[in-house]
Amino acid sequence: MITQKMKYALKALMVLAEEKSGDRRPLRIEDIAQRSGTPKRFLEHILLDIRNAGYIASTRGRSGGYLLIKEPAQVPLSELLRMIDGPIAPLPCLSRRSYQKCEDCTDEETCRIRKVFAGIFWSYLVLIDSLTLADLVGVPAAAEQILAALIRLPEAAEEHEGPGSAAGV
């Protein structure tokens, strides 16, 4: 699950991406906050992190503000997710960048929990690593199909579980 901070970051970046395709002028933080529906006090810290990562630039002065300096297709959502929310692996022993051995694990090779979650996680990584800011701004057909499939998953699970099943309780 992504945090509210990540949602604010994505909303702000979508505003900056839309501006980049239009007037290409820096936006004041007040304008970004208003257009994205994000509280200004949170946005200041978030934009600083994104600027330090090299995705946006800021200029001072009366006509200053923030500007997306990379093309939306060059802003990977997985990198933003890791930067804002930290590791995305469900278990520390599956993390590529923040690997840690699980404290209660005696053997990673035979750990059934790790094996099951590894399969799920690698599938998730294939999807998340393929998404960029351009996917959020343009919402291409592929992204719409993925979203539709994700929405149908809970419905399909309910159909298979049936009433009175343990999962439905």
mmCIF file of C-alpha atoms in Angstrom:
data_model
loop_
_atom_site.group_PDB
_atom_site.id
_atom_site.type_symbol
_atom_site.label_atom_id
_atom_site.label_comp_id
_atom_site.label_asym_id
_atom_site.label_seq_id
_atom_site.Cartn_x
_atom_site.Cartn_y
_atom_site.Cartn_z
ATOM 1 C CA MET A 1 0.000 0.000 0.000
ATOM 2 C CA ILE A 2 1.390 3.411 -0.882
ATOM 3 C CA THR A 3 1.376 6.125 1.741
ATOM 4 C CA GLN A 4 -0.502 9.397 1.623
ATOM 5 C CA LYS A 5 2.869 11.122 1.188
ATOM 6 C CA MET A 6 3.447 9.114 -2.000
ATOM 7 C CA LYS A 7 -0.013 9.986 -3.293
ATOM 8 C CA TYR A 8 0.749 13.677 -2.695
ATOM 9 C CA ALA A 9 4.054 13.302 -4.556
ATOM 10 C CA LEU A 10 2.358 11.643 -7.526
ATOM 11 C CA LYS A 11 -0.409 14.248 -7.661
ATOM 12 C CA ALA A 12 2.141 17.077 -7.605
ATOM 13 C CA LEU A 13 4.240 15.420 -10.304
ATOM 14 C CA MET A 14 1.168 14.931 -12.484
ATOM 15 C CA VAL A 15 0.457 18.675 -12.225
ATOM 16 C CA LEU A 16 4.063 19.461 -13.146
ATOM 17 C CA ALA A 17 3.951 16.980 -16.048
ATOM 18 C CA GLU A 18 0.768 18.544 -17.393
ATOM 19 C CA GLU A 19 2.362 21.990 -17.118
ATOM 20 C CA LYS A 20 5.465 20.725 -18.932
ATOM 21 C CA SER A 21 3.315 19.670 -21.862
ATOM 22 C CA GLY A 22 1.529 23.043 -21.840
ATOM 23 C CA ASP A 23 3.025 26.417 -20.908
ATOM 24 C CA ARG A 24 6.354 25.032 -19.626
ATOM 25 C CA ARG A 25 6.541 27.646 -16.897
ATOM 26 C CA PRO A 26 7.557 27.085 -13.275
ATOM 27 C CA LEU A 27 4.646 26.645 -10.898
ATOM 28 C CA ARG A 28 4.547 28.166 -7.443
ATOM 29 C CA ILE A 29 4.053 25.712 -4.622
ATOM 30 C CA GLU A 30 0.687 27.316 -3.869
ATOM 31 C CA ASP A 31 -0.474 26.594 -7.423
ATOM 32 C CA ILE A 32 0.733 22.992 -7.287
ATOM 33 C CA ALA A 33 -0.986 22.472 -3.934
ATOM 34 C CA GLN A 34 -4.229 23.959 -5.179
ATOM 35 C CA ARG A 35 -4.265 22.092 -8.497
ATOM 36 C CA SER A 36 -3.302 18.767 -6.918
ATOM 37 C CA GLY A 37 -5.464 19.053 -3.817
ATOM 38 C CA THR A 38 -2.387 18.611 -1.634
ATOM 39 C CA PRO A 39 -1.691 20.474 1.627
ATOM 40 C CA LYS A 40 1.096 23.000 1.031
ATOM 41 C CA ARG A 41 2.912 22.222 4.291
ATOM 42 C CA PHE A 42 3.438 18.580 3.224
ATOM 43 C CA LEU A 43 4.213 19.472 -0.352
ATOM 44 C CA GLU A 44 7.260 21.599 0.508
ATOM 45 C CA HIS A 45 9.144 18.621 1.983
ATOM 46 C CA ILE A 46 8.032 16.235 -0.727
ATOM 47 C CA LEU A 47 9.100 18.539 -3.561
ATOM 48 C CA LEU A 48 12.477 19.071 -1.905
ATOM 49 C CA ASP A 49 13.105 15.305 -1.932
ATOM 50 C CA ILE A 50 12.018 15.028 -5.564
ATOM 51 C CA ARG A 51 14.195 17.997 -6.518
ATOM 52 C CA ASN A 52 17.205 16.467 -4.762
ATOM 53 C CA ALA A 53 16.622 13.277 -6.769
ATOM 54 C CA GLY A 54 16.910 15.291 -10.009
ATOM 55 C CA TYR A 55 13.390 14.988 -11.378
ATOM 56 C CA ILE A 56 12.344 18.600 -10.850
ATOM 57 C CA ALA A 57 14.091 21.952 -10.537
ATOM 58 C CA SER A 58 13.212 24.989 -8.497
ATOM 59 C CA THR A 59 13.856 28.626 -9.242
ATOM 60 C CA ARG A 60 13.640 31.535 -6.821
ATOM 61 C CA GLY A 61 12.084 34.877 -7.306
ATOM 62 C CA ARG A 62 8.823 36.381 -8.352
ATOM 63 C CA SER A 63 8.420 34.190 -11.429
ATOM 64 C CA GLY A 64 10.020 31.182 -9.736
ATOM 65 C CA GLY A 65 8.601 27.852 -8.791
ATOM 66 C CA TYR A 66 8.968 24.197 -9.628
ATOM 67 C CA LEU A 67 9.416 22.662 -13.062
ATOM 68 C CA LEU A 68 9.640 19.051 -14.211
ATOM 69 C CA ILE A 69 13.060 18.744 -15.864
ATOM 70 C CA LYS A 70 12.748 15.154 -17.082
ATOM 71 C CA GLU A 71 10.270 13.817 -19.555
ATOM 72 C CA PRO A 72 7.398 12.019 -17.781
ATOM 73 C CA ALA A 73 8.470 8.757 -19.455
ATOM 74 C CA GLN A 74 11.874 9.121 -17.734
ATOM 75 C CA VAL A 75 10.392 9.305 -14.216
ATOM 76 C CA PRO A 76 10.014 5.708 -12.986
ATOM 77 C CA LEU A 77 7.270 5.190 -10.420
ATOM 78 C CA SER A 78 9.252 2.436 -8.694
ATOM 79 C CA GLU A 79 12.123 4.847 -7.991
ATOM 80 C CA LEU A 80 9.726 7.445 -6.619
ATOM 81 C CA LEU A 81 8.038 4.826 -4.489
ATOM 82 C CA ARG A 82 11.338 3.712 -2.973
ATOM 83 C CA MET A 83 12.472 7.305 -2.453
ATOM 84 C CA ILE A 84 9.265 8.444 -0.746
ATOM 85 C CA ASP A 85 8.038 5.290 1.009
ATOM 86 C CA GLY A 86 11.226 3.236 1.367
ATOM 87 C CA PRO A 87 11.658 -0.432 0.436
ATOM 88 C CA ILE A 88 8.736 -1.950 -1.437
ATOM 89 C CA ALA A 89 9.425 -5.616 -0.735
ATOM 90 C CA PRO A 90 6.905 -7.394 1.521
ATOM 91 C CA LEU A 91 9.746 -9.079 3.424
ATOM 92 C CA PRO A 92 13.183 -7.637 4.228
ATOM 93 C CA CYS A 93 14.861 -10.733 2.768
ATOM 94 C CA LEU A 94 13.312 -9.979 -0.655
ATOM 95 C CA SER A 95 14.456 -6.378 -0.915
ATOM 96 C CA ARG A 96 16.976 -5.649 -3.665
ATOM 97 C CA ARG A 97 18.266 -2.421 -2.125
ATOM 98 C CA SER A 98 17.591 -2.857 1.587
ATOM 99 C CA TYR A 99 18.132 -6.583 2.036
ATOM 100 C CA GLN A 100 18.102 -7.875 5.588
ATOM 101 C CA LYS A 101 17.904 -11.410 6.832
ATOM 102 C CA CYS A 102 14.668 -12.026 8.714
ATOM 103 C CA GLU A 103 15.401 -12.310 12.427
ATOM 104 C CA ASP A 104 13.323 -15.446 12.918
ATOM 105 C CA CYS A 105 14.458 -17.237 9.753
ATOM 106 C CA THR A 106 16.877 -20.131 10.039
ATOM 107 C CA ASP A 107 17.156 -20.972 6.320
ATOM 108 C CA GLU A 108 16.065 -18.670 3.486
ATOM 109 C CA GLU A 109 16.391 -21.484 0.931
ATOM 110 C CA THR A 110 13.639 -23.544 2.574
ATOM 111 C CA CYS A 111 11.474 -20.732 3.967
ATOM 112 C CA ARG A 112 7.981 -21.318 2.590
ATOM 113 C CA ILE A 113 6.840 -17.792 3.501
ATOM 114 C CA ARG A 114 9.696 -16.312 1.494
ATOM 115 C CA LYS A 115 9.013 -18.569 -1.503
ATOM 116 C CA VAL A 116 5.327 -17.658 -1.731
ATOM 117 C CA PHE A 117 5.881 -13.944 -1.275
ATOM 118 C CA ALA A 118 8.862 -13.957 -3.668
ATOM 119 C CA GLY A 119 6.648 -15.107 -6.532
ATOM 120 C CA ILE A 120 4.036 -12.470 -5.793
ATOM 121 C CA PHE A 121 6.640 -9.767 -5.290
ATOM 122 C CA TRP A 122 8.538 -10.457 -8.512
ATOM 123 C CA SER A 123 5.278 -10.242 -10.476
ATOM 124 C CA TYR A 124 4.548 -6.934 -8.763
ATOM 125 C CA LEU A 125 8.067 -5.676 -9.566
ATOM 126 C CA VAL A 126 7.676 -6.447 -13.257
ATOM 127 C CA LEU A 127 4.563 -4.256 -13.311
ATOM 128 C CA ILE A 128 5.769 -1.433 -11.066
ATOM 129 C CA ASP A 129 9.179 -1.218 -12.762
ATOM 130 C CA SER A 130 7.459 -0.737 -16.118
ATOM 131 C CA LEU A 131 5.374 2.262 -14.993
ATOM 132 C CA THR A 132 6.423 5.890 -15.335
ATOM 133 C CA LEU A 133 4.905 9.276 -14.669
ATOM 134 C CA ALA A 134 3.779 9.241 -18.308
ATOM 135 C CA ASP A 135 1.456 6.338 -17.469
ATOM 136 C CA LEU A 136 -0.273 8.461 -14.834
ATOM 137 C CA VAL A 137 -0.552 11.539 -17.006
ATOM 138 C CA GLY A 138 -1.693 9.836 -20.194
ATOM 139 C CA VAL A 139 -3.379 6.763 -18.689
ATOM 140 C CA PRO A 140 -2.717 4.601 -21.741
ATOM 141 C CA ALA A 141 -4.828 1.566 -22.548
ATOM 142 C CA ALA A 142 -2.341 -0.802 -20.860
ATOM 143 C CA ALA A 143 -2.620 1.059 -17.549
ATOM 144 C CA GLU A 144 -6.408 1.051 -17.805
ATOM 145 C CA GLN A 145 -6.373 -2.709 -18.367
ATOM 146 C CA ILE A 146 -4.145 -3.260 -15.338
ATOM 147 C CA LEU A 147 -6.402 -1.103 -13.167
ATOM 148 C CA ALA A 148 -9.503 -2.902 -14.405
ATOM 149 C CA ALA A 149 -7.919 -6.281 -13.651
ATOM 150 C CA LEU A 150 -6.958 -5.159 -10.147
ATOM 151 C CA ILE A 151 -10.500 -3.957 -9.497
ATOM 152 C CA ARG A 152 -11.896 -7.313 -10.671
ATOM 153 C CA LEU A 153 -9.561 -9.349 -8.409
ATOM 154 C CA PRO A 154 -11.551 -8.847 -5.171
ATOM 155 C CA GLU A 155 -14.792 -9.642 -7.005
ATOM 156 C CA ALA A 156 -13.342 -12.854 -8.420
ATOM 157 C CA ALA A 157 -12.039 -13.878 -4.997
ATOM 158 C CA GLU A 158 -15.492 -13.387 -3.470
ATOM 159 C CA GLU A 159 -17.063 -15.553 -6.185
ATOM 160 C CA HIS A 160 -14.638 -18.404 -5.462
ATOM 161 C CA GLU A 161 -14.934 -18.142 -1.692
ATOM 162 C CA GLY A 162 -18.706 -18.134 -1.507
ATOM 163 C CA PRO A 163 -20.792 -17.209 1.527
ATOM 164 C CA GLY A 164 -19.707 -18.522 4.895
ATOM 165 C CA SER A 165 -16.144 -19.292 3.878
ATOM 166 C CA ALA A 166 -13.337 -18.435 6.255
ATOM 167 C CA ALA A 167 -11.931 -15.814 3.893
ATOM 168 C CA GLY A 168 -15.300 -14.098 3.611
ATOM 169 C CA VAL A 169 -15.609 -13.699 7.389
#
